XYZ file of C-alpha atoms in Angstrom:
664
model
C 37.974 0.875 63.977
C 39.939 4.262 63.491
C 40.979 3.250 59.928
C 37.208 2.476 59.164
C 36.103 6.042 60.149
C 39.142 7.320 58.245
C 37.870 6.895 54.738
C 34.643 8.762 55.258
C 36.524 11.809 56.451
C 38.658 11.603 53.535
C 35.755 11.525 51.371
C 34.279 14.279 53.181
C 37.407 16.358 52.707
C 37.600 15.708 49.185
C 34.064 16.677 48.621
C 34.528 20.123 50.505
C 37.585 20.668 48.560
C 36.061 20.245 45.073
C 32.849 22.000 46.199
C 34.900 24.960 47.275
C 37.137 25.131 43.958
C 33.812 24.702 41.947
C 32.529 27.767 43.741
C 35.691 29.824 43.140
C 35.540 28.892 39.549
C 31.855 30.237 39.174
C 32.494 33.331 41.011
C 35.673 33.990 38.652
C 33.176 33.506 35.796
C 30.481 35.756 37.031
C 33.126 38.273 37.675
C 34.545 38.446 34.259
C 30.936 38.244 32.774
C 29.785 41.332 31.113
C 26.632 43.028 29.711
C 25.960 42.027 26.154
C 26.960 44.867 23.899
C 23.827 45.213 22.290
C 22.235 46.126 25.521
C 24.984 48.414 26.838
C 23.947 50.614 23.638
C 20.360 50.347 24.278
C 21.071 51.642 27.687
C 23.078 54.610 26.354
C 19.940 55.547 24.276
C 17.835 55.107 27.134
C 19.959 57.187 29.578
C 20.227 59.985 26.908
C 16.539 60.368 26.433
C 15.697 60.115 30.170
C 18.511 62.532 31.071
C 20.005 60.153 33.103
C 23.465 61.715 33.757
C 24.981 59.566 36.567
C 25.341 56.223 34.380
C 28.939 55.618 33.906
C 29.561 53.538 30.844
C 33.049 53.253 31.791
C 32.203 50.862 34.121
C 30.205 47.703 33.123
C 26.614 48.071 34.102
C 26.494 44.532 35.491
C 29.500 45.060 37.680
C 27.411 46.189 40.529
C 29.848 49.302 40.881
C 29.722 52.899 40.499
C 26.394 54.502 40.223
C 24.716 51.297 38.585
C 23.638 50.116 42.183
C 22.291 53.155 44.526
C 20.042 52.518 47.285
C 18.520 55.769 48.894
C 18.147 56.604 52.599
C 14.763 56.077 52.402
C 12.405 53.252 50.640
C 11.665 54.411 47.005
C 14.887 55.989 46.384
C 16.568 53.686 44.063
C 18.705 53.915 40.980
C 19.533 50.521 40.181
C 20.294 48.502 37.035
C 20.219 44.483 37.937
C 21.640 41.877 35.742
C 21.403 38.113 35.482
C 24.760 36.762 34.579
C 23.853 32.960 34.534
C 23.752 33.051 30.643
C 26.097 30.981 28.435
C 27.622 29.397 31.323
C 27.745 32.562 33.706
C 29.741 34.029 30.770
C 26.954 36.704 29.653
C 24.435 39.134 31.367
C 21.364 40.516 30.420
C 19.384 43.531 32.250
C 16.344 41.907 34.137
C 15.494 44.854 36.349
C 15.745 48.631 36.327
C 14.657 51.063 39.218
C 14.894 54.657 38.687
C 12.500 55.811 41.569
C 12.414 59.303 43.079
C 15.722 60.593 41.062
C 17.990 63.027 42.821
C 16.750 66.550 42.341
C 19.427 67.309 40.036
C 18.557 64.295 37.910
C 14.904 64.603 38.226
C 13.464 62.627 35.199
C 11.106 64.696 33.185
C 11.179 63.470 29.445
C 8.943 61.136 27.846
C 9.142 57.369 27.895
C 11.767 55.985 25.726
C 10.765 53.477 23.272
C 14.032 51.417 23.698
C 13.090 49.791 26.918
C 11.217 47.502 24.619
C 14.689 46.335 23.193
C 15.759 44.917 26.482
C 14.490 41.285 25.809
C 15.229 39.844 29.267
C 13.698 42.838 31.286
C 11.270 41.724 33.655
C 10.648 44.634 36.336
C 10.791 48.384 35.467
C 10.249 51.129 38.030
C 10.068 54.476 37.025
C 7.953 55.735 39.844
C 8.281 59.463 41.216
C 9.691 61.389 38.514
C 8.135 63.562 35.848
C 7.774 61.622 32.963
C 5.330 63.139 30.438
C 3.366 61.925 27.280
C 1.968 58.496 26.651
C 3.394 55.003 26.885
C 5.017 54.027 23.338
C 3.268 51.345 21.299
C 6.556 49.630 20.981
C 6.329 48.421 24.535
C 3.533 46.059 23.381
C 6.344 43.809 22.803
C 7.656 43.521 26.266
C 7.550 40.650 28.646
C 7.443 42.460 31.868
C 6.247 41.036 35.159
C 6.301 44.121 37.225
C 5.718 47.690 35.972
C 5.403 51.023 38.017
C 4.647 54.200 36.752
C 3.499 55.815 39.808
C 3.986 59.402 40.424
C 4.354 60.948 36.955
C 2.500 63.276 34.694
C 1.496 60.632 32.012
C -1.531 61.296 30.079
C -4.042 60.280 27.541
C -6.547 57.844 27.601
C -5.867 54.531 29.570
C -2.762 52.955 27.980
C -4.132 50.012 25.968
C -0.682 49.170 24.941
C -0.374 47.691 28.448
C -3.023 45.139 27.800
C -0.638 43.421 25.354
C 1.826 42.808 27.991
C -0.024 39.656 29.122
C 3.068 38.476 31.442
C 2.349 41.481 33.818
C 1.468 40.549 37.435
C 2.053 43.922 38.922
C 0.967 47.156 37.133
C 0.787 50.683 38.956
C 0.009 53.920 36.942
C -1.125 55.562 40.297
C -0.608 59.542 40.126
C -0.917 60.199 36.566
C -3.273 62.318 34.328
C -4.678 59.390 32.518
C -8.602 60.001 31.873
C -11.532 58.301 30.174
C -12.971 54.742 30.671
C -10.936 51.649 31.573
C -11.108 49.686 28.166
C -12.483 46.147 28.065
C -9.187 45.114 26.905
C -7.879 45.032 30.575
C -9.336 41.712 30.708
C -6.490 40.287 28.785
C -4.309 40.712 31.852
C -5.420 37.563 33.560
C -2.098 37.080 35.294
C -2.320 40.543 37.202
C -2.039 40.159 40.953
C -1.747 43.676 41.789
C -3.268 46.491 39.678
C -3.404 50.054 41.096
C -5.122 52.723 39.279
C -5.565 55.171 41.828
C -5.378 59.275 41.479
C -5.945 59.756 37.809
C -8.967 60.819 35.846
C -10.518 57.812 34.753
C -14.455 57.927 34.261
C -17.313 55.543 33.447
C -18.406 52.331 35.015
C -15.913 49.496 36.044
C -15.939 47.314 33.095
C -17.201 43.526 33.165
C -13.853 42.415 31.886
C -12.319 43.250 35.282
C -14.246 40.019 36.370
C -11.726 37.801 34.483
C -8.896 39.039 36.746
C -9.154 36.174 39.334
C -5.700 36.119 40.367
C -6.066 39.883 41.801
C -4.687 40.182 45.300
C -4.534 43.891 45.359
C -6.902 46.351 43.487
C -7.061 50.038 44.270
C -9.151 52.576 42.214
C -9.273 55.426 44.817
C -9.592 58.999 43.732
C -11.231 59.001 40.213
C -14.200 60.023 38.507
C -16.298 56.610 37.959
C -20.081 56.535 37.856
C -22.358 53.529 38.456
C -22.453 51.073 41.604
C -19.758 48.992 43.051
C -20.268 45.850 40.518
C -21.229 42.302 41.985
C -18.545 40.882 40.023
C -15.895 41.801 42.713
C -16.877 38.742 44.288
C -14.831 36.965 41.478
C -11.664 38.238 43.118
C -11.501 35.484 45.569
C -7.975 35.994 46.210
C -8.004 39.460 47.009
C -6.170 40.938 50.153
C -6.281 44.485 49.565
C -9.310 46.319 48.037
C -9.250 50.364 47.956
C -12.326 52.082 46.667
C -12.428 55.668 48.386
C -13.502 58.964 47.069
C -14.107 57.738 43.305
C -17.658 58.593 42.817
C -19.080 54.851 42.956
C -22.333 54.496 44.131
C -23.542 52.092 46.922
C -24.643 49.696 48.105
C -21.864 47.495 48.784
C -22.821 44.360 47.037
C -23.543 41.108 49.190
C -21.054 39.389 46.832
C -18.065 40.984 48.895
C -18.905 38.053 51.499
C -17.022 35.765 49.018
C -13.563 37.833 49.521
C -12.439 35.558 52.638
C -8.932 36.684 52.236
C -9.306 40.187 52.832
C -6.974 41.841 55.200
C -7.300 45.493 54.000
C -10.648 47.120 52.948
C -11.424 50.767 52.321
C -14.478 51.928 50.714
C -15.261 55.540 51.724
C -17.668 58.330 50.463
C -20.309 56.381 48.280
C -23.124 58.053 46.624
C -26.482 56.525 45.998
C -28.787 55.006 48.219
C -28.583 53.752 52.013
C -27.856 50.040 52.868
C -27.457 48.101 55.699
C -23.864 46.921 56.914
C -22.441 44.486 54.339
C -21.876 40.905 54.911
C -18.237 40.598 56.496
C -18.643 37.724 59.157
C -16.058 35.442 57.007
C -13.214 37.956 57.183
C -11.040 36.090 59.479
C -7.750 37.823 58.254
C -9.178 41.532 58.459
C -6.587 43.970 59.492
C -7.878 47.370 58.206
C -11.440 47.897 57.809
C -12.687 51.249 56.724
C -16.280 51.755 55.670
C -16.451 55.569 55.937
C -19.469 57.530 54.785
C -20.975 54.747 52.731
C -24.524 55.588 53.746
C -24.886 52.506 55.864
C -27.525 52.398 58.478
C -28.729 50.244 61.331
C -26.704 48.516 63.979
C -22.960 47.595 64.042
C -23.046 43.623 63.721
C -21.418 42.116 66.695
C -18.996 39.763 64.619
C -16.593 42.787 64.145
C -15.355 42.400 67.684
C -14.515 38.760 66.893
C -11.761 40.016 64.027
C -8.891 38.965 66.058
C -6.324 40.476 63.615
C -8.178 43.899 63.341
C -5.892 46.968 63.851
C -7.758 49.801 62.491
C -11.598 50.326 62.467
C -13.125 53.194 60.828
C -17.108 53.314 60.459
C -17.450 57.131 60.890
C -19.863 59.359 59.190
C -22.537 56.825 58.365
C -26.043 56.586 60.051
C -25.413 53.857 62.484
C -27.513 53.531 65.356
C -28.138 51.330 68.446
C -25.287 50.500 71.060
C -21.672 49.768 70.955
C -21.708 46.016 70.529
C -20.830 44.197 73.632
C -18.270 42.275 71.721
C -16.196 45.132 71.025
C -14.816 44.605 74.377
C -12.721 42.037 72.526
C -11.031 44.798 70.468
C -8.295 45.753 73.120
C -5.532 45.149 70.413
C -7.001 47.310 67.934
C -4.793 50.386 67.566
C -7.412 52.693 66.420
C -11.277 52.901 66.414
C -13.347 55.610 64.840
C -17.240 55.668 65.322
C -17.393 59.423 64.715
C -20.437 61.247 63.171
C -23.201 58.635 63.765
C -26.336 58.174 65.720
C -25.041 55.580 68.328
C -27.067 55.421 71.604
C -26.664 53.923 75.066
C -23.875 54.499 77.365
C -20.271 54.701 76.372
C -18.617 51.415 77.574
C -16.114 51.843 80.443
C -13.437 49.635 78.645
C -13.680 52.361 75.731
C -13.311 55.387 78.095
C -10.309 53.696 79.767
C -8.373 52.926 76.506
C -4.974 54.253 76.365
C -5.171 53.587 72.536
C -6.952 56.020 70.140
C -10.845 55.903 70.000
C -13.134 58.469 68.501
C -17.004 58.371 69.314
C -17.776 62.313 68.847
C -20.801 63.235 67.175
C -23.304 60.869 68.531
C -26.221 60.527 70.707
C -25.129 58.416 73.645
C -26.943 59.003 77.053
C -24.943 60.385 79.920
C -24.942 58.359 83.170
C -23.442 58.861 86.506
C -20.487 56.903 85.747
C -19.788 58.784 82.574
C -17.223 61.486 82.204
C -17.989 65.084 83.303
C -15.636 66.697 80.861
C -13.989 65.746 77.696
C -10.666 63.988 77.932
C -7.653 65.034 76.354
C -5.579 62.348 75.261
C -6.428 59.219 73.392
C -10.358 59.154 73.613
C -12.434 61.943 71.934
C -15.877 62.421 73.308
C -16.670 65.905 71.654
C -20.407 66.261 71.085
C -21.080 62.805 71.858
C -24.068 63.090 74.308
C -27.752 63.669 73.250
C -29.014 67.208 72.954
C -31.721 65.785 75.310
C -29.080 65.522 77.994
C -29.349 68.963 79.783
C -27.574 68.140 82.733
C -25.519 71.290 83.969
C -22.976 69.157 85.609
C -21.296 68.164 82.482
C -18.903 70.192 80.358
C -20.454 71.803 77.399
C -18.041 70.153 75.163
C -19.885 66.744 75.487
C -23.076 68.183 74.361
C -24.369 68.391 71.052
C -23.705 71.700 69.336
C -21.395 72.513 72.194
C -23.470 75.246 73.791
C -21.976 78.062 75.635
C -22.774 78.466 79.400
C -21.882 82.201 79.802
C -24.158 85.142 80.313
C -24.482 87.463 77.104
C -22.438 89.992 78.844
C -19.543 87.484 79.292
C -19.293 86.491 75.649
C -16.494 87.386 73.014
C -16.752 88.941 69.530
C -13.265 88.356 68.143
C -11.256 85.032 67.415
C -7.827 84.813 65.827
C -5.942 81.382 65.508
C -2.461 80.709 64.202
C -3.417 76.905 63.038
C -0.313 74.840 63.944
C 1.789 77.885 64.726
C 3.009 80.104 67.699
C 1.566 83.207 68.889
C 1.922 85.879 66.277
C 1.002 89.611 65.793
C 0.300 90.565 62.162
C -0.802 94.285 61.212
C -1.761 94.705 65.014
C -3.810 91.626 65.472
C -3.027 89.079 67.875
C -3.257 85.478 66.631
C -3.503 82.771 69.232
C -0.822 79.855 69.561
C -2.074 76.215 68.512
C 0.664 74.050 68.974
C -0.800 70.654 70.051
C 1.032 67.890 68.562
C -1.459 65.028 68.561
C -4.599 64.580 66.354
C -5.644 60.956 66.041
C -8.628 61.309 68.452
C -7.783 64.634 69.881
C -9.772 67.453 71.726
C -7.983 70.642 72.551
C -9.491 73.497 74.688
C -8.339 76.891 74.097
C -9.142 80.124 75.999
C -12.480 80.831 73.749
C -11.935 78.190 71.267
C -11.169 74.599 70.888
C -10.603 71.886 68.049
C -11.520 68.280 67.534
C -9.376 66.291 65.180
C -10.073 62.616 63.942
C -7.831 60.258 62.079
C -4.546 58.785 61.293
C -2.442 59.265 58.305
C -2.395 55.909 56.500
C 0.674 53.810 55.127
C 3.328 56.437 56.098
C 5.162 53.827 57.904
C 5.987 56.373 60.751
C 5.507 55.780 64.695
C 3.950 59.194 65.252
C 1.830 61.120 62.711
C 2.687 64.785 62.022
C -0.339 66.840 62.428
C 1.384 70.260 62.179
C 3.019 70.693 58.953
C 6.000 73.162 58.155
C 6.709 74.822 54.916
C 8.711 73.266 52.295
C 7.658 75.272 49.527
C 9.039 78.707 48.382
C 6.541 81.611 49.218
C 5.502 84.194 46.887
C 3.515 87.340 46.879
C 3.521 87.338 50.824
C 4.671 90.328 53.254
C 7.247 89.302 56.173
C 4.694 89.752 59.007
C 1.977 87.635 56.916
C 4.307 84.888 56.339
C 4.035 84.038 60.109
C 0.662 82.551 59.577
C 1.733 80.496 56.508
C 4.961 78.946 57.912
C 3.239 76.190 59.554
C -0.486 74.794 59.251
C -2.650 72.303 61.134
C -3.230 69.089 59.059
C -6.007 66.289 59.221
C -6.103 63.080 57.676
C -9.963 62.721 58.184
C -12.074 65.481 60.221
C -10.943 68.540 61.954
C -13.442 70.837 63.678
C -12.479 74.153 65.103
C -15.013 75.963 67.519
C -15.392 79.667 68.452
C -16.942 79.355 71.808
C -19.221 81.728 73.667
C -19.556 84.370 70.773
C -22.127 87.120 70.745
C -24.985 86.236 68.627
C -24.798 87.874 65.388
C -23.160 87.814 61.939
C -19.339 87.492 61.404
C -16.935 87.460 58.882
C -14.745 84.397 58.945
C -11.629 84.372 56.826
C -9.977 81.112 56.305
C -6.153 81.407 55.667
C -4.539 78.549 53.376
C -1.322 78.007 51.683
C -0.085 74.735 50.146
C 3.513 74.613 51.961
C 4.158 70.846 50.997
C 3.899 70.411 47.426
C 6.054 72.438 44.890
C 5.730 74.617 41.809
C 8.753 73.033 39.939
C 8.865 70.188 37.304
C 9.551 67.468 39.869
C 7.400 64.846 41.227
C 6.999 66.954 44.384
C 4.532 69.180 42.345
C 2.267 66.246 41.349
C 0.543 66.194 44.534
C -3.242 67.230 45.004
C -4.744 67.989 48.047
C -8.460 68.138 47.977
C -11.064 68.346 50.779
C -14.208 69.960 51.843
C -15.204 72.795 54.270
C -18.411 73.179 56.073
C -19.402 76.173 58.255
C -22.377 75.906 60.558
C -22.849 72.363 59.539
C -23.312 74.019 55.567
C -21.009 73.010 52.954
C -18.989 76.164 51.624
C -16.265 74.694 49.797
C -16.478 71.227 48.111
C -13.454 69.519 46.397
C -11.283 72.372 47.290
C -7.855 72.452 46.031
C -5.646 75.027 47.717
C -2.949 75.135 44.955
C -5.464 75.653 42.141
C -7.037 78.241 43.799
C -4.318 80.115 44.866
C -2.630 79.587 41.527
C 0.359 77.797 42.928
C 2.120 76.340 45.817
C 3.605 78.629 48.502
C 1.053 81.375 47.590
C -1.330 82.598 50.349
C -5.159 82.357 49.871
C -7.830 83.883 51.999
C -11.412 82.810 51.621
C -14.174 84.973 53.214
C -17.364 83.868 54.523
C -20.235 85.420 56.410
C -21.471 82.996 59.205
C -24.390 83.696 61.603
C -24.001 82.552 65.384
C -27.280 82.154 66.950
C -26.461 80.157 69.962
C -23.070 81.382 70.880
C -20.814 78.601 69.092
C -19.030 79.008 65.654
C -18.234 75.791 64.081
C -15.870 75.224 60.939
C -15.180 71.560 59.824
C -12.730 70.325 57.551
C -13.461 66.957 55.949
C -11.451 64.661 53.735
C -13.762 62.986 51.222
C -11.150 60.336 49.823
C -9.969 62.916 46.693
C -6.677 63.725 45.929
C -3.134 62.085 45.958
C -2.064 59.943 49.017
C 1.527 59.324 48.071
C 3.496 62.570 47.051
C 5.905 63.335 48.135
C 5.499 60.429 50.598
C 2.655 58.057 51.473
C 0.443 59.559 53.916
C 0.397 63.103 52.595
C -3.124 64.105 52.215
C -6.385 65.853 53.700
C -7.114 69.254 55.002
C -4.719 72.004 55.783
C -5.361 75.049 57.462
C -3.018 78.127 58.211
C -5.009 80.492 60.123
C -8.445 81.408 61.254
C -9.768 85.135 61.820
C -13.100 85.947 63.056
C -14.635 89.531 63.115
C -17.850 90.827 63.962
C -20.241 92.489 61.217
C -21.886 94.355 63.848
C -20.666 97.080 66.200
C -19.437 95.474 69.328
C -19.524 97.103 72.678
C -16.793 99.325 73.578
C -14.939 99.614 76.739
C -16.867 102.693 77.536
C -20.304 100.906 77.260
C -19.079 98.483 79.731
C -18.116 101.135 82.180
C -21.193 103.095 81.674
C -23.236 99.580 82.268
C -21.303 99.120 85.598
C -21.997 102.639 86.765
C -25.655 102.359 86.208
C -25.478 98.921 87.974
C -23.719 100.652 90.804
C -25.868 103.618 91.016
C -29.057 101.350 91.123
C -27.499 99.431 94.020
C -26.701 102.439 95.966
C -30.279 104.092 95.536
C -31.819 100.620 96.672
C -29.757 100.308 99.589
C -30.542 103.904 100.575
C -34.277 103.307 100.074
C -33.882 100.083 102.133
C -32.283 102.108 104.887
C -34.864 104.696 105.103
C -37.735 102.029 105.129
C -35.769 100.459 108.075
C -35.115 103.875 110.102
C -38.859 104.618 109.406
C -40.075 101.295 110.768
C -37.973 101.918 113.971
C -39.752 105.437 114.461
C -36.482 107.173 114.082
C -37.942 109.576 111.606
C -41.180 110.735 113.630
C -44.555 109.379 114.490
C -45.441 106.048 112.971
C -48.894 107.099 112.853
C -48.265 110.116 110.894
C -45.728 108.299 108.824
C -48.308 105.618 107.970
C -50.605 108.129 106.868
C -48.151 109.753 104.638
C -47.002 106.663 103.064
C -50.501 105.530 102.421
C -51.291 108.695 100.910
C -48.261 108.335 98.741
C -49.335 104.712 97.305
C -53.234 105.452 97.336
C -53.917 109.112 96.980
């Protein structure tokens, strides 16, 4: 019996032995395989034109040694040349992938694109993102057989690069954050293999061409932050495989077409700031994979459909700044696992559900028309739920805090009101030229209400796609300052940031006209020729609900990053409250220097009266008058009592005298 089992064991041992020997032989061949000499020469030319100084040609580029394979500390910091060494029986290598992303500062690529990339016949993936490459895309690239190409975060310019439409093998294409302009050409329809197309943050114009309907393999389409015209086309219904669709701040008009109902694989839908006519809620009832649903300021009116509450995979819901009415659907009680709910800036009514008030995850229902009930909160919570101005103006109950009421009314008497306000936004208390700026160090901001001594702020939103556990709402300077004194620099070292909406309130101010100064400085982007200088921060500013700055770009207005800028306005306070609202309308870059860097940024706020405020002496005189009047009144009262008691003589004669005094 033992001999019977001995033969299979022997065969197994022989198989293992020969397999092991074959593996060692293959590894040995691969170890001796080198990059084809022609491609080595091509890499030398590419490296010279790019200014790539760390490529050491004393080492074979396919060896995986030296600087040919470098992984950064963070995602997107790569400098790799990847080879396939299985050619000619594992004896020859060819370059199949090149990543030069976010190059080291000393090697920041600021050249034009080398045509020689087209001479690497086996190159399939090319990533040159987050550099400072200029010019256009060489026509020689039309012969390439790329599958993936990323030029995100550069300074390439000109019309849409039609040369790319000849690379019909492309599956993933990103030219996000460049300076391309003009219309999308109809030739885009030739790229029928595309699965990912990212055109965001350029200056493209015109309507989305009908030829995009041919791209039926798309799973990821992003066109945010452009200057398109026309309506969202019906042909988006052709993209039945799409999972991610971003159309934010790109000047497209509504309504969202009903054909969107065919996109049943959607998991990430972001459409914001639409122009044009109002519309009812789009048909999304079949979106069972939805994780991120953002329909912000899309001119949507009517009630929120109850089926939203049954989206089991939903994590982020943003329906803010529409014209939604009715109550929060009862089905929303099912959204316990949703991390972020934003219903800000609508006309929702009814009572705020108890499950929402008790959430330990972020929810913002500020600026609505809810009805206050005895079980409703009497003051604004400070934590994960924001209720600022959430109750109807018709609720005049004195028992609830003014922050809950529309327009944040002041309950103080006129003689208890203020006439000065100075805030160092995001910073510590500071004294600048004799003026004290109050500290503003609250770290939270997703759905946050903060109440200071005579001011407050309401912050809404989270920074998307930044892959961090906790968002940062206070930015610290990373750009070199210029044209600024040392005392003033205290106001610009930090700033409060917002990914969506930020409102500062001046509370219980005396009625009258004020000079409001908004202090800005771009402290994240830089002035050098690196990808850090390519960011654009664009937002709107409202004062007393009136638009005063539209598509405002701090850096452009100031003439560069790190330069202070003060914008002055006259604001009329008529009911004791000053309201300054900062809003991100989907414009500007969102991925420079990192994902999640965008939205309003404010360094400091100063509010000074345009009228002569009451002096301390005036207050003392007023107090003296009040005291004297009280003493006189008490004296008269004492005399009256004494007279009634007869302590001042005969009552009869006294009565006659008093009667003669009032009735002569």
